[in-house]
CSV table of N, CA, C and O in Angstrom, one decimal:
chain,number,residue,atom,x,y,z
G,1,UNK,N,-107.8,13.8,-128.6
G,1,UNK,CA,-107.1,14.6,-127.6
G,1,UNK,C,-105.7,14.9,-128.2
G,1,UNK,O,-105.1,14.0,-128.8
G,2,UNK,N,-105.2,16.3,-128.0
G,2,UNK,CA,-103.8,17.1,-128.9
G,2,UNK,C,-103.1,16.6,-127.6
G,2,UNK,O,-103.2,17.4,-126.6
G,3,UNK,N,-102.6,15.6,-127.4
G,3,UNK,CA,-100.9,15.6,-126.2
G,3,UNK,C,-100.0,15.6,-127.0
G,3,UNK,O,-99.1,16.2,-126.5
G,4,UNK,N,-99.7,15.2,-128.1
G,4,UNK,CA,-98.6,15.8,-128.8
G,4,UNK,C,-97.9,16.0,-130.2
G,4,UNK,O,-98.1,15.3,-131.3
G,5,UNK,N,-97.4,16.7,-130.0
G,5,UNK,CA,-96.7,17.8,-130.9
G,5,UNK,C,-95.2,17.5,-131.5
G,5,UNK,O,-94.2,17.0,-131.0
G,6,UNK,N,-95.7,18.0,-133.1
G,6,UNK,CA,-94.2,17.6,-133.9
G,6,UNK,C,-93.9,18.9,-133.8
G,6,UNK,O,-94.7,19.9,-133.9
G,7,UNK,N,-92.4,19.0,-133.7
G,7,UNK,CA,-91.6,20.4,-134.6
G,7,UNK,C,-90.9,19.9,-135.2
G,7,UNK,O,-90.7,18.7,-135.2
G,8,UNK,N,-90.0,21.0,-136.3
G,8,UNK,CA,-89.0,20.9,-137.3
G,8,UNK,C,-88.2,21.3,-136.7
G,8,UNK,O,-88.8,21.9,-135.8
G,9,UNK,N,-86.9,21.4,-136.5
G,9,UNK,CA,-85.7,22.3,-135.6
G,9,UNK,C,-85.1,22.8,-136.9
G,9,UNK,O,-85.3,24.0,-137.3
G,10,UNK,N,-84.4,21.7,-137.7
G,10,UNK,CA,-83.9,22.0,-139.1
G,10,UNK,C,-83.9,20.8,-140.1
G,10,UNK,O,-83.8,19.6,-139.8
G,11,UNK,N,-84.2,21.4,-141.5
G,11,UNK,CA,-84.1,20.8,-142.4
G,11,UNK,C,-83.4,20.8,-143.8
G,11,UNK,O,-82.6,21.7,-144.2
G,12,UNK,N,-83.8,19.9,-144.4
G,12,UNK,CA,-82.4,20.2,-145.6
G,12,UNK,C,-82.8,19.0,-147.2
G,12,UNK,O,-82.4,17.9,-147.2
G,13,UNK,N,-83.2,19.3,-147.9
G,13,UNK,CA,-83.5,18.7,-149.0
G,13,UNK,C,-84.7,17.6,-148.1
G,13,UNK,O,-85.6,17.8,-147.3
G,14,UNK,N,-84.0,16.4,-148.9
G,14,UNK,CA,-85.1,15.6,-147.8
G,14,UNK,C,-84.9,14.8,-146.4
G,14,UNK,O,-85.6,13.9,-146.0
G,15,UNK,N,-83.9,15.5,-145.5
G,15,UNK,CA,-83.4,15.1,-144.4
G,15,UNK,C,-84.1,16.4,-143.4
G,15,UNK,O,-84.3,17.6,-143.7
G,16,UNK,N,-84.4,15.9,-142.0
G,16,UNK,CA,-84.6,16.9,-140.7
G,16,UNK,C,-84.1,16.3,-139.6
G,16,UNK,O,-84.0,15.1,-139.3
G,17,UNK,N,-83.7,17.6,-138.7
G,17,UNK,CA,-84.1,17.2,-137.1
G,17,UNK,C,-85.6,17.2,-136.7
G,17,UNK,O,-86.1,18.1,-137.4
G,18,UNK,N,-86.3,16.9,-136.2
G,18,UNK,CA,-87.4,16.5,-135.4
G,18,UNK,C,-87.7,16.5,-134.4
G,18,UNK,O,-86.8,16.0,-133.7
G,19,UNK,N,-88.8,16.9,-133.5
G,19,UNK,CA,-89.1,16.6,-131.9
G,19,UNK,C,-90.4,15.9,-131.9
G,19,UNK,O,-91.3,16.1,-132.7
G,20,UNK,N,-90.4,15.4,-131.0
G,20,UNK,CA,-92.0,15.0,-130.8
G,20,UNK,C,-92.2,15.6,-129.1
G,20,UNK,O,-91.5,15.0,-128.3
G,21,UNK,N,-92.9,16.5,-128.6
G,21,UNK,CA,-93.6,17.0,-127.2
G,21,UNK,C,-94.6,16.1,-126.7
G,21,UNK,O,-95.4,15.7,-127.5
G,22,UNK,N,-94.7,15.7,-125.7
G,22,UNK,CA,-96.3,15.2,-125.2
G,22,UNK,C,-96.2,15.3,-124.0
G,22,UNK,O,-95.1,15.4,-123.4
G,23,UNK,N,-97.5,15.3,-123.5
G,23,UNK,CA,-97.8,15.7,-122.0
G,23,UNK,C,-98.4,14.1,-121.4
G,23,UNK,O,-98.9,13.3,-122.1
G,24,UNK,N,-98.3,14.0,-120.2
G,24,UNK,CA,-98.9,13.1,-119.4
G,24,UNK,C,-100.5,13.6,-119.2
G,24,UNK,O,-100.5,14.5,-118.3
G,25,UNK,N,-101.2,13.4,-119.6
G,25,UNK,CA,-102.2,14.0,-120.0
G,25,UNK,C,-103.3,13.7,-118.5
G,25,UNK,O,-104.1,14.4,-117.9
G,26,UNK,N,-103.0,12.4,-118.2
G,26,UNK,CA,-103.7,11.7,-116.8
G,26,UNK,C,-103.6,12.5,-115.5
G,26,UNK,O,-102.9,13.4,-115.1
G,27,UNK,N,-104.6,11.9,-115.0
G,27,UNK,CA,-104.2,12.6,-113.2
G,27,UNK,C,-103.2,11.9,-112.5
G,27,UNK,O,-102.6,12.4,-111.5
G,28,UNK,N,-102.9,10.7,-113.0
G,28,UNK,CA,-101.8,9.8,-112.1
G,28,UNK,C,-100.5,10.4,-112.5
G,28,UNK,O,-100.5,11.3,-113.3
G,29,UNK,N,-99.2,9.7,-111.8
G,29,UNK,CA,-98.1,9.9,-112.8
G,29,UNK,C,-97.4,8.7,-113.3
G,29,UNK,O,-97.4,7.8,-112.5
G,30,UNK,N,-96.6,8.3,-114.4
G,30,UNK,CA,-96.2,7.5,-115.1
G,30,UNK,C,-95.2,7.1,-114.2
G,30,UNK,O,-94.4,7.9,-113.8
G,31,UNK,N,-95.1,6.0,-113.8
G,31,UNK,CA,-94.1,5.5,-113.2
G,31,UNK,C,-92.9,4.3,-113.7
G,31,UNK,O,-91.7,4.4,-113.5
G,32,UNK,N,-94.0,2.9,-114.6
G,32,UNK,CA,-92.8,2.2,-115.3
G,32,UNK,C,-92.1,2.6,-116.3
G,32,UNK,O,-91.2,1.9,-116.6
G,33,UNK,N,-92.5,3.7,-116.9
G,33,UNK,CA,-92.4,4.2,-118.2
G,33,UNK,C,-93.5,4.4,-119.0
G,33,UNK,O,-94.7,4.6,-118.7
G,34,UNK,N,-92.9,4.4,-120.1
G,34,UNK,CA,-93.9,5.3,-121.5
G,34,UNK,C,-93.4,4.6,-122.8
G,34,UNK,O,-92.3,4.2,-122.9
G,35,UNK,N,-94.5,4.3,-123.8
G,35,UNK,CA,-94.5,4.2,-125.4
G,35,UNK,C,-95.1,4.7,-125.9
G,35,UNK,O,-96.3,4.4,-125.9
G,36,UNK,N,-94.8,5.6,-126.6
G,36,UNK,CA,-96.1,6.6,-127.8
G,36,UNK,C,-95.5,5.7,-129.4
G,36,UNK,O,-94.5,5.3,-129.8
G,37,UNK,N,-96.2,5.7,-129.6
G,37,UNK,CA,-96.2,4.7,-131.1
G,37,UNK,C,-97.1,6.3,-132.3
G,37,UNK,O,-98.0,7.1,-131.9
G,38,UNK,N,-96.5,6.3,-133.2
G,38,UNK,CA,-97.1,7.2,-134.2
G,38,UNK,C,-96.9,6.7,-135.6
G,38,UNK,O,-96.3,5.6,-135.7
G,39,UNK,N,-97.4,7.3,-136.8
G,39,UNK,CA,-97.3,6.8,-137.9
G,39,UNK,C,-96.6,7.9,-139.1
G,39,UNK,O,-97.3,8.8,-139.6
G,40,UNK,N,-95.7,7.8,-139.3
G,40,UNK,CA,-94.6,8.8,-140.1
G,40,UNK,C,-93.8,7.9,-141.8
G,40,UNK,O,-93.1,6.8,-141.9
G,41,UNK,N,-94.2,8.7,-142.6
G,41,UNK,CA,-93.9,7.8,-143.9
G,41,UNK,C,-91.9,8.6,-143.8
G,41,UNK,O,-91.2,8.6,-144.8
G,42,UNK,N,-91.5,8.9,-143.1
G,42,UNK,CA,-90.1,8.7,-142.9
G,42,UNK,C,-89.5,7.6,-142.3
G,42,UNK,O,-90.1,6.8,-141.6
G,43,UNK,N,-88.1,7.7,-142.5
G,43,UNK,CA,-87.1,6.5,-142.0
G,43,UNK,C,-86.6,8.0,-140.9
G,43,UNK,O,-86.7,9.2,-141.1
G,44,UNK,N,-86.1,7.3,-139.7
G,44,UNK,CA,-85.5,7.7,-138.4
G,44,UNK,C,-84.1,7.1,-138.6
G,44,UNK,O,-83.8,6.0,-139.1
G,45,UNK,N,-83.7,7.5,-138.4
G,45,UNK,CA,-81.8,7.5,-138.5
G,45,UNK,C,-80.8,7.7,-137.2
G,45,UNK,O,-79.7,7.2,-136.9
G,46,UNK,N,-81.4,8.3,-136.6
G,46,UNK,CA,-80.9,8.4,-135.6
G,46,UNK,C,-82.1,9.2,-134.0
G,46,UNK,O,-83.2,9.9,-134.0
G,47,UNK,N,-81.6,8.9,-133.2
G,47,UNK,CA,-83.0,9.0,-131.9
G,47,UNK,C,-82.2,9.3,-130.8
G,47,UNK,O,-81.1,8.7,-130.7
G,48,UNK,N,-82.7,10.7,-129.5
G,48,UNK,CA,-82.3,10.8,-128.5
G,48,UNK,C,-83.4,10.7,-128.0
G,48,UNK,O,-84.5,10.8,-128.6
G,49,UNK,N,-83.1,10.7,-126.1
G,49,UNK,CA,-84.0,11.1,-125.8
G,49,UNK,C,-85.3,9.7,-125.3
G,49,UNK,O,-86.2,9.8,-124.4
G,50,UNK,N,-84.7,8.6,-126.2
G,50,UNK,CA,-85.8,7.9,-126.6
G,50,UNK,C,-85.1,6.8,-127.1
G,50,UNK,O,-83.9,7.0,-127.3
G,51,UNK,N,-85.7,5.6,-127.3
G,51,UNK,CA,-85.4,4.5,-128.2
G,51,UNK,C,-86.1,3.6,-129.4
G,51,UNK,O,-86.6,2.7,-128.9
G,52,UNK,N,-86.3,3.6,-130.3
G,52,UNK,CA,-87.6,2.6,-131.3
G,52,UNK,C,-87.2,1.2,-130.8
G,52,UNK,O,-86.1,0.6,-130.7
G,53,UNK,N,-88.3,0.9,-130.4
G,53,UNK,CA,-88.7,-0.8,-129.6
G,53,UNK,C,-89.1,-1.7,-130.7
G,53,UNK,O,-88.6,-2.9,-130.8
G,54,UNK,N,-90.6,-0.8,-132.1
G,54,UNK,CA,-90.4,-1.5,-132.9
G,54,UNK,C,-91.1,-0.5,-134.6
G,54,UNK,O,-91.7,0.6,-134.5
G,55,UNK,N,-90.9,-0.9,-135.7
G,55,UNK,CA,-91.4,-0.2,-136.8
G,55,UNK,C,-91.8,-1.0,-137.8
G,55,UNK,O,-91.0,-1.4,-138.7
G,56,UNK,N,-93.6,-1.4,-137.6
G,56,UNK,CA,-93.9,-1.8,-138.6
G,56,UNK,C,-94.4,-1.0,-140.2
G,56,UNK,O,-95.5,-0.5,-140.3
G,57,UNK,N,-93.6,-1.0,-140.9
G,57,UNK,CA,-94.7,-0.2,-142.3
G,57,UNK,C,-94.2,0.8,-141.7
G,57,UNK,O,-93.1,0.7,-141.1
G,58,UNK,N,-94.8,1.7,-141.7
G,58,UNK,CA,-94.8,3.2,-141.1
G,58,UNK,C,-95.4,3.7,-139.9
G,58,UNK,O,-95.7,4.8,-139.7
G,59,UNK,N,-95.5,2.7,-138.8
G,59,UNK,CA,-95.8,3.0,-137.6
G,59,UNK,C,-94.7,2.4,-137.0
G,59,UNK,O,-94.0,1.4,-137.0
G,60,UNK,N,-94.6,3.7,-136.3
G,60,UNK,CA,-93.2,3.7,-134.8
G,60,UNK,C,-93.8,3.4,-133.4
G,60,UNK,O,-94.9,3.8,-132.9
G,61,UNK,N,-92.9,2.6,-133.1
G,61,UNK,CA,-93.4,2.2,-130.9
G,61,UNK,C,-92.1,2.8,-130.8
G,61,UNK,O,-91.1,2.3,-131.4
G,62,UNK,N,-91.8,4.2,-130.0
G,62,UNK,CA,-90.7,4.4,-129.2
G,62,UNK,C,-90.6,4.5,-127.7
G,62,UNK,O,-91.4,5.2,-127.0
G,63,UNK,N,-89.8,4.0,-127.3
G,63,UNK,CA,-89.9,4.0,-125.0
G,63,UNK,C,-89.0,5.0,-125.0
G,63,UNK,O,-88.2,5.4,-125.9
G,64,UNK,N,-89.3,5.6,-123.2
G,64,UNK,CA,-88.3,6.0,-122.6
G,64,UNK,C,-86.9,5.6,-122.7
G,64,UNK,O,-86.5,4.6,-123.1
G,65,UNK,N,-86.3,6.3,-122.3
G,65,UNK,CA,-84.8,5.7,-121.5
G,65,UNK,C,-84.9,5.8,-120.3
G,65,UNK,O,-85.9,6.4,-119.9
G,66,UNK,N,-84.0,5.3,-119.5
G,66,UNK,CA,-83.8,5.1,-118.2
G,66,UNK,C,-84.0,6.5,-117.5
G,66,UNK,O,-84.5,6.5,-116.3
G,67,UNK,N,-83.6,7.5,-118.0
G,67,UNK,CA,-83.4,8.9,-117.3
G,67,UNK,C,-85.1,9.8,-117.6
G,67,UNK,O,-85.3,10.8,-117.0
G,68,UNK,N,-85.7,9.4,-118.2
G,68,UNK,CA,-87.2,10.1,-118.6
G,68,UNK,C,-88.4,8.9,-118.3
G,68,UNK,O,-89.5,9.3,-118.5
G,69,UNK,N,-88.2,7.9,-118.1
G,69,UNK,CA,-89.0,6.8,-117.3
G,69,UNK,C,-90.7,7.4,-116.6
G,69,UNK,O,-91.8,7.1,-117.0
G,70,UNK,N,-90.3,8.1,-115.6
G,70,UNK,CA,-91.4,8.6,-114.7
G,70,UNK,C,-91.8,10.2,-115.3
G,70,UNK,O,-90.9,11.0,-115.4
G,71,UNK,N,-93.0,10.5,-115.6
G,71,UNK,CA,-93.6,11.6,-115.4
G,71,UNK,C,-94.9,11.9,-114.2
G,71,UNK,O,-95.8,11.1,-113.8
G,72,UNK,N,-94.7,13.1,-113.9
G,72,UNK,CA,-95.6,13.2,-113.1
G,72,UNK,C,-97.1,14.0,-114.0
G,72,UNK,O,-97.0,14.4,-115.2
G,73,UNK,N,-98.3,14.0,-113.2
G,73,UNK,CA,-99.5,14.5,-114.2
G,73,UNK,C,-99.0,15.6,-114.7
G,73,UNK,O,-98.2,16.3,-114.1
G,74,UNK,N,-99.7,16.0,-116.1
G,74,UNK,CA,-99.2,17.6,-116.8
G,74,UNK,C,-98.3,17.4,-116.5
G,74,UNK,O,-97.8,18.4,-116.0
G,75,UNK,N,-97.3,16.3,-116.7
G,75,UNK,CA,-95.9,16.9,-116.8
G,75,UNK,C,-95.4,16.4,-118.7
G,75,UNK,O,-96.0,15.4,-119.3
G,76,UNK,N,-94.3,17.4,-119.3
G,76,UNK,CA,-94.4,16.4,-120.5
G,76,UNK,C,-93.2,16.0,-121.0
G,76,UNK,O,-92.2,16.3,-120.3
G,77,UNK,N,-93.2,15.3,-122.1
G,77,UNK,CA,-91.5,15.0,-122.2
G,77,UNK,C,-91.1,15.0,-123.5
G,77,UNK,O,-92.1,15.1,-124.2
G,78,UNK,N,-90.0,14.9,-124.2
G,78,UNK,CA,-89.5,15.4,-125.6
G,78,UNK,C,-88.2,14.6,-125.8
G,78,UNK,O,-87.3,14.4,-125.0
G,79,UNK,N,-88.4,14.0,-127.2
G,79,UNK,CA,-87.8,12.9,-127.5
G,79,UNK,C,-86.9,14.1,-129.2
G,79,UNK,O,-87.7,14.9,-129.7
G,80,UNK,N,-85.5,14.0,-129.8
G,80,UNK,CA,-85.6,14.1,-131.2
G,80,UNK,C,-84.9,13.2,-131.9
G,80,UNK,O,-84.2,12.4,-131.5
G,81,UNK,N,-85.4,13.6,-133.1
G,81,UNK,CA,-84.1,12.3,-133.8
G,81,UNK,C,-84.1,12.9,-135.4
G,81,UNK,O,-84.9,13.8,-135.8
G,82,UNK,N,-83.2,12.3,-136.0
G,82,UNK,CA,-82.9,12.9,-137.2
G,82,UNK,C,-83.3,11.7,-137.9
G,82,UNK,O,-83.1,10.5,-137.6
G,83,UNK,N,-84.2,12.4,-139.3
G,83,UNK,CA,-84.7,11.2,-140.4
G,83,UNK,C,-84.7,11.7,-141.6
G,83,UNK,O,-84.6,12.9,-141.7
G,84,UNK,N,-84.7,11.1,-142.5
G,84,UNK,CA,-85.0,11.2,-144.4
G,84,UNK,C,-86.4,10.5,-144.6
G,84,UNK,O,-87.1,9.7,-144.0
G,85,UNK,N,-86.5,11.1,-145.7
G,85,UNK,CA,-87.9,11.0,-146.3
G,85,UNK,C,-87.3,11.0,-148.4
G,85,UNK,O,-86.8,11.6,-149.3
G,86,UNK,N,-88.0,9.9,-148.1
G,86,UNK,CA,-87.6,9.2,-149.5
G,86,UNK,C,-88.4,9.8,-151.1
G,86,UNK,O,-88.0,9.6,-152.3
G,87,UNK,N,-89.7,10.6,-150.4
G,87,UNK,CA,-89.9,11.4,-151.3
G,87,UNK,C,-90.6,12.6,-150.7
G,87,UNK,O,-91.1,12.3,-149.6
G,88,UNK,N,-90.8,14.0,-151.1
G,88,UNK,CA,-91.0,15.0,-151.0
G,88,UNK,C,-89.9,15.9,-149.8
G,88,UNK,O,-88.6,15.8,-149.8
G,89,UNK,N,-90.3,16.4,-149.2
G,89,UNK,CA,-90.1,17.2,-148.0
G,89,UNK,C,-90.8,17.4,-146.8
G,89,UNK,O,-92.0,17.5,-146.9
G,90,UNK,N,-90.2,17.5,-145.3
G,90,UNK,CA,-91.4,17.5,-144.4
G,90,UNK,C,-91.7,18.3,-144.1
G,90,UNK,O,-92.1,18.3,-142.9
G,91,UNK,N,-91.9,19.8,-144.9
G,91,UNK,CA,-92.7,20.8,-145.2
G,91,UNK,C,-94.1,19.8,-145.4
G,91,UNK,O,-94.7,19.3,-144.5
G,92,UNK,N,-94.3,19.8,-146.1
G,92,UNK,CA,-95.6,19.0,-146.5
G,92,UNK,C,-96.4,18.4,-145.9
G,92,UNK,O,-96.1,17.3,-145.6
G,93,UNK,N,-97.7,18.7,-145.7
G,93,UNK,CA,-98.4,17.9,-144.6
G,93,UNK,C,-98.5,16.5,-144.4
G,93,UNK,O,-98.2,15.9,-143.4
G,94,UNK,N,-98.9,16.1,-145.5
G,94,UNK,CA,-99.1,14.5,-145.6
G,94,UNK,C,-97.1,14.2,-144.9
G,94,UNK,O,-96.9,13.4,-144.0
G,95,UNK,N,-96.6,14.6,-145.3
G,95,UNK,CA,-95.1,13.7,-144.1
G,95,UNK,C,-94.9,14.3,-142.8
G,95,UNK,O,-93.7,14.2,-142.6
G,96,UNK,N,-95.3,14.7,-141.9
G,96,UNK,CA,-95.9,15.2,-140.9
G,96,UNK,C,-96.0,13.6,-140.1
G,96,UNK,O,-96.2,12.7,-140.9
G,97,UNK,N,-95.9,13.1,-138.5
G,97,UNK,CA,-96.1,12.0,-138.0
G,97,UNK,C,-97.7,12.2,-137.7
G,97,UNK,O,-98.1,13.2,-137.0
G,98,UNK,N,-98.3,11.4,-138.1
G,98,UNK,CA,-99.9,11.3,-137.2
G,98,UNK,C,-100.2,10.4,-136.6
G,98,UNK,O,-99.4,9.5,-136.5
G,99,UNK,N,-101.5,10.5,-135.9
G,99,UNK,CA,-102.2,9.2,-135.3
G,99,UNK,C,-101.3,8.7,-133.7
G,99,UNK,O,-101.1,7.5,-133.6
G,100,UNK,N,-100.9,9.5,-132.8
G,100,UNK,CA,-100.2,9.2,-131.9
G,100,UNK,C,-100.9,8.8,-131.0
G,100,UNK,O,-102.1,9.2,-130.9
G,101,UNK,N,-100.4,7.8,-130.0
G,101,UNK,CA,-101.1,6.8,-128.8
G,101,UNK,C,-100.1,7.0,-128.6
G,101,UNK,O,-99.2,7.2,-129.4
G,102,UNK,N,-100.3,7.0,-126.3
G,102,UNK,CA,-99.7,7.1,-125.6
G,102,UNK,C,-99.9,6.0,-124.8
G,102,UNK,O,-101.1,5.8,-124.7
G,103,UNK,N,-98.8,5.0,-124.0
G,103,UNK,CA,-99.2,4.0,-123.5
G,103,UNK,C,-98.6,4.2,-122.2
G,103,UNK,O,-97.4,4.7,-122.3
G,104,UNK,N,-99.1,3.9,-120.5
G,104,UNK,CA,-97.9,3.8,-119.9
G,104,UNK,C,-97.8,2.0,-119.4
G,104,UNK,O,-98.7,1.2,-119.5
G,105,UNK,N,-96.4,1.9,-118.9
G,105,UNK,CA,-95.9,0.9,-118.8
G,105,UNK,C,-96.0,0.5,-117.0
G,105,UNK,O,-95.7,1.3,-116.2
G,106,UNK,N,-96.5,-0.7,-116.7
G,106,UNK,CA,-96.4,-0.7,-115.5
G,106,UNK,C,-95.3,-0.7,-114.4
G,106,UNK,O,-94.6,-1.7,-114.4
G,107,UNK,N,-95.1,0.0,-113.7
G,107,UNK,CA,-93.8,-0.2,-112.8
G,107,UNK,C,-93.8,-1.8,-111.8
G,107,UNK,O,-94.6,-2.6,-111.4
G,108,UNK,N,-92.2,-1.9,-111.8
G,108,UNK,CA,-92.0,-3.3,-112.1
G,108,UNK,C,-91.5,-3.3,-110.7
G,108,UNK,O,-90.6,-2.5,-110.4
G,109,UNK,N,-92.1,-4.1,-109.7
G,109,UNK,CA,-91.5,-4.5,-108.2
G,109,UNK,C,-90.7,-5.5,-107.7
G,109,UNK,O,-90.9,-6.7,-107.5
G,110,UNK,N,-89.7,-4.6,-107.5
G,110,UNK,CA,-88.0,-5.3,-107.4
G,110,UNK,C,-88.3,-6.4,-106.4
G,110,UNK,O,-87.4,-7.2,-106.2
G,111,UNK,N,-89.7,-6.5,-105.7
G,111,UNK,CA,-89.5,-7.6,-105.0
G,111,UNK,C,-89.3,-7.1,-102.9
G,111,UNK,O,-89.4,-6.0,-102.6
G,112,UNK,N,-89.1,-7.9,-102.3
G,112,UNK,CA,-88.2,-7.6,-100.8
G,112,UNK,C,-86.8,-7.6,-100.9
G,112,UNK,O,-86.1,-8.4,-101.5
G,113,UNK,N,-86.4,-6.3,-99.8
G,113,UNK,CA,-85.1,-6.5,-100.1
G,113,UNK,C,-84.2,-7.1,-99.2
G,113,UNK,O,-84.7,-6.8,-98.1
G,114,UNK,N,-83.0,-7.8,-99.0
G,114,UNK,CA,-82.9,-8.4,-98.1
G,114,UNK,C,-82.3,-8.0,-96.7
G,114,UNK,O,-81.2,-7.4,-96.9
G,115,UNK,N,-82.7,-8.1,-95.6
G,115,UNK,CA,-81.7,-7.8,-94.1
G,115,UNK,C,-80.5,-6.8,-94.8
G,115,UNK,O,-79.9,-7.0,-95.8
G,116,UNK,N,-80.4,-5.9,-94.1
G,116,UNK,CA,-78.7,-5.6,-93.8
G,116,UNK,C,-78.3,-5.7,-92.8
G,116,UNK,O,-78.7,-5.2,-91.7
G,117,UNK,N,-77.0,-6.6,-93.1
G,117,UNK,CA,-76.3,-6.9,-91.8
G,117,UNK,C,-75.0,-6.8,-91.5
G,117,UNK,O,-74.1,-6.8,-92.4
G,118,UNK,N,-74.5,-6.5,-90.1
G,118,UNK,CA,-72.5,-6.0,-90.1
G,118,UNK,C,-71.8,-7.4,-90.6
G,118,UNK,O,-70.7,-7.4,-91.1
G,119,UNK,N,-72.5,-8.4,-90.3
G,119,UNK,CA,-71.8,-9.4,-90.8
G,119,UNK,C,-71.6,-10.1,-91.7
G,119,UNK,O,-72.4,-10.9,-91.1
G,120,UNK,N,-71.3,-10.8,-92.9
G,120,UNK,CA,-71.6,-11.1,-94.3
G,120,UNK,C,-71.4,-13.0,-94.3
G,120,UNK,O,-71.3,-13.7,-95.3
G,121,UNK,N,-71.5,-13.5,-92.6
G,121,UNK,CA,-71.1,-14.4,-92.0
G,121,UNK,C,-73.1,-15.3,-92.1
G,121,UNK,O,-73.5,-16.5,-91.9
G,122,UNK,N,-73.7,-14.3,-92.2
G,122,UNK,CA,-74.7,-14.7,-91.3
G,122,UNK,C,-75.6,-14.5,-92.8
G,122,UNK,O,-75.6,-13.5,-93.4
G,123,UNK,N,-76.4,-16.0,-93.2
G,123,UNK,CA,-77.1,-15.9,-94.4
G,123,UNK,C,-78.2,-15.6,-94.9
G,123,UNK,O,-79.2,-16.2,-94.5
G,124,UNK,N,-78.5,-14.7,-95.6
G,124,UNK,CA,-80.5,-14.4,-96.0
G,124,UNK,C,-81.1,-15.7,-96.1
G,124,UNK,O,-80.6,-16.6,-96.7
G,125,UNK,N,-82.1,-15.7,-95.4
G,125,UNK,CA,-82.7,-17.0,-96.0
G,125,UNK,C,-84.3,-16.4,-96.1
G,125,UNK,O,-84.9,-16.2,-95.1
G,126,UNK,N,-85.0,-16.1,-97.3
G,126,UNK,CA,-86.2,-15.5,-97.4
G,126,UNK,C,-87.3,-17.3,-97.9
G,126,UNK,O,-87.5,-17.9,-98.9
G,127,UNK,N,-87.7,-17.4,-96.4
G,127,UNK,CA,-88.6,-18.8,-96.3
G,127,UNK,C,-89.7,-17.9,-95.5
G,127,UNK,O,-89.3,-17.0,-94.8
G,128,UNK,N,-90.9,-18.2,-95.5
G,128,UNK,CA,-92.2,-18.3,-94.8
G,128,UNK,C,-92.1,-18.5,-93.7
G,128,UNK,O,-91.3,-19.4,-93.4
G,129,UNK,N,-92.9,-17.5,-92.5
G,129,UNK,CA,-92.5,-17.9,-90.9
G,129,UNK,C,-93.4,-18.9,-90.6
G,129,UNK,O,-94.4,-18.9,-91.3
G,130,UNK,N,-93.2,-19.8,-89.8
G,130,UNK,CA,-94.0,-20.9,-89.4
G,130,UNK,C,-95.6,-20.3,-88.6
G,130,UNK,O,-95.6,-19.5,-87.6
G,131,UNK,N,-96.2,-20.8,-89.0
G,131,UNK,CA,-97.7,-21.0,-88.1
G,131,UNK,C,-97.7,-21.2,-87.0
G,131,UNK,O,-97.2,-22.2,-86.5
G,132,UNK,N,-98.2,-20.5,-86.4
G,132,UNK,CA,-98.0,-20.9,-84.2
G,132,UNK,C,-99.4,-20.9,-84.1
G,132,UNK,O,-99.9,-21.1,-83.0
């Protein structure tokens, strides 16, 4: 399945800007977030948009940030970053990123929240109601 897409913005000997596009491809929508992991024989230098979590060898895990977290279905989202490439150019197919997985992340439940009250006198106490 094609969800997503490299462009070049600009490039220069063996340095580029980069994007990667992808779509929420599901009927649900993403709610804890997102990791697409891909495999790129470049070094990343710098990343918006986005953060690298981890890089083994030549495979990237990059997450959301806080502000791109949730997608809704068909909805898609776009990460860039600037990298070098230690040999050739990324003109060239083989330096191109492949092999992309999309993961989502489960949304995380802050739990109960407690009473609001006028008075700051009077204490939460979150215990179990008794059995009658």
């Amino acid at each position: 399945m094609n969800f997503a897409n490299f462009s070049v913005e600009e490039s220069w000997g063996n340095g580029f800007v980069g994007y990667v596009t992808f779509e929420n491809f599901t009927a649900k929508p993403i709610k804890g977030g997102w990791e697409i992991e891909f495999e790129a024989a470049f070094d990343i230098t710098n990343i918006w948009d986005a953060q690298i979590v981890k890089k083994v060898g030549d495979r990237y895990t990059v997450r959301n940030v806080s502000w791109n977290s949730e997608l809704s279905a068909g909805e898609a989202a776009r990460f860039g970053f600037v990298a070098s490439l230690s040999n050739g150019t990324i003109d060239q197919a083989n330096n191109r990123p492949t092999n992309f997985n999309l993961y989502t992340l489960p949304a995380t439940d802050p739990g109960p929240s407690p009473p609001v009250t006028d008075s700051p006198d009077i204490p939460y106490v979150d215990a179990p109601l008794p059995h009658v």
